Amino acid sequence: MAHERTGPRALRWDGRRLHVLDQTVLPAREDWLELSGAQDTAAAIARLAVRGAPLIGIAAGYGLAMEVAALPGLGTLEDGWALLRDARPTAVNLAHAVDRVKAAALAAGPATMAAAARAEAQRIHAEEDAASAEIARRGAERLGGARRLLTICNTGALATGGRGSALAVVLELHARDPGVHVLACETRPLLQGARLTTWELAAAGVPHALVVDGAAPGLIARGEVDAVIVGCDRVALTGDVANKVGTYPLALAAREAGIPFVVAGPTSTIDRALEDGAGIRIEERGPDEVRTAGGALLTLPGVAVRNPAFDVTPAPLITALVTERGIAEPPGRATIGALLA
Ligand code: MRU
């Protein structure tokens, strides 16, 4: 198996079909879904069965490859590409991946389109696996000595290739220093921290505690955190970062407390066409994700809801952006430009 490795993993390509762990039912159940084309892959991405910026790029690449394998042709390619690209708006990895697979298929032509698309999807997967290992190494070197870490959402193997982005750095720090301890924000409303990050940390034997999102800034202010480390869904050329909603208050608290606020992610999350964070489209998800938890109603049934899935942290609040190509510190036009050169 091309991407066999130890530890949890979120998806498996068998050469023909994509198998994904349904992240909506973790940790209660470990259900695997078999995906066969653009439609079911886009649906799995939209309902967060598959999630995390790099992982939705990998899955979407395979989704488009499976679509053109079933019926090679320009119409299939164009329709599958559009469907997958629209599945979620904020993480740029999704668009990057399907654009790459489409370009490879177009360059190959009808006779070899399916093979070219599949090869490109596998290349994206392999690149993300390799990026994760480099991010873990570089991030752990940058944050060496930090023992009490705080993170939000899930940025581990369930969200990326390899072992993750921010969580891969945490795992590497723990491998180097068993005294490392993690505060994991629960990440309302879909509880990626409570359900997925604790599951990964427990599997890896990393000591941790779960905190409600609202508690995190106060714990940072009380001196209980050495560094905050988070992932990213889209990075602008100025270094502004979109990530899971609740990230921005952590950055403000870290700045006030004088501790590092570090963002980790592959360069596939940098949007070369985006000047600054004001241009990032923030996904607004449905109201029932906020009105309910685990199927139980938490409020009045018809209460008005705002449910932005992400927020934008301005570059001046970010200490460093750790990528597989190097660290942009402080993140800004010059340092990010150097990474992309
Ligand atoms: O809505 P999600 O669960 O897809 O959001 C994921 C995040 O915000 C992650 O922090 C980000 O994608 C980075 S994953 C390495």
CSV table of C-alpha atoms in Angstrom, one decimal, residues 1 12-19 62 66 69 118 122:
chain,number,residue,atom,x,y,z
A,1,MET,CA,0.0,0.0,0.0
A,12,ARG,CA,-7.1,4.7,1.9
A,13,TRP,CA,-6.8,4.5,-1.9
A,14,ASP,CA,-7.1,0.9,-3.2
A,15,GLY,CA,-6.2,1.8,-6.8
A,16,ARG,CA,-9.8,2.1,-7.9
A,17,ARG,CA,-11.9,3.3,-5.0
A,18,LEU,CA,-11.4,5.8,-2.1
A,19,HIS,CA,-12.1,4.5,1.4
A,62,TYR,CA,-9.2,11.1,-6.0
A,66,MET,CA,-12.5,8.3,-10.1
A,69,ALA,CA,-12.1,6.8,-14.9
A,118,ARG,CA,-5.2,9.1,-11.1
A,122,GLN,CA,-1.6,10.0,-6.0
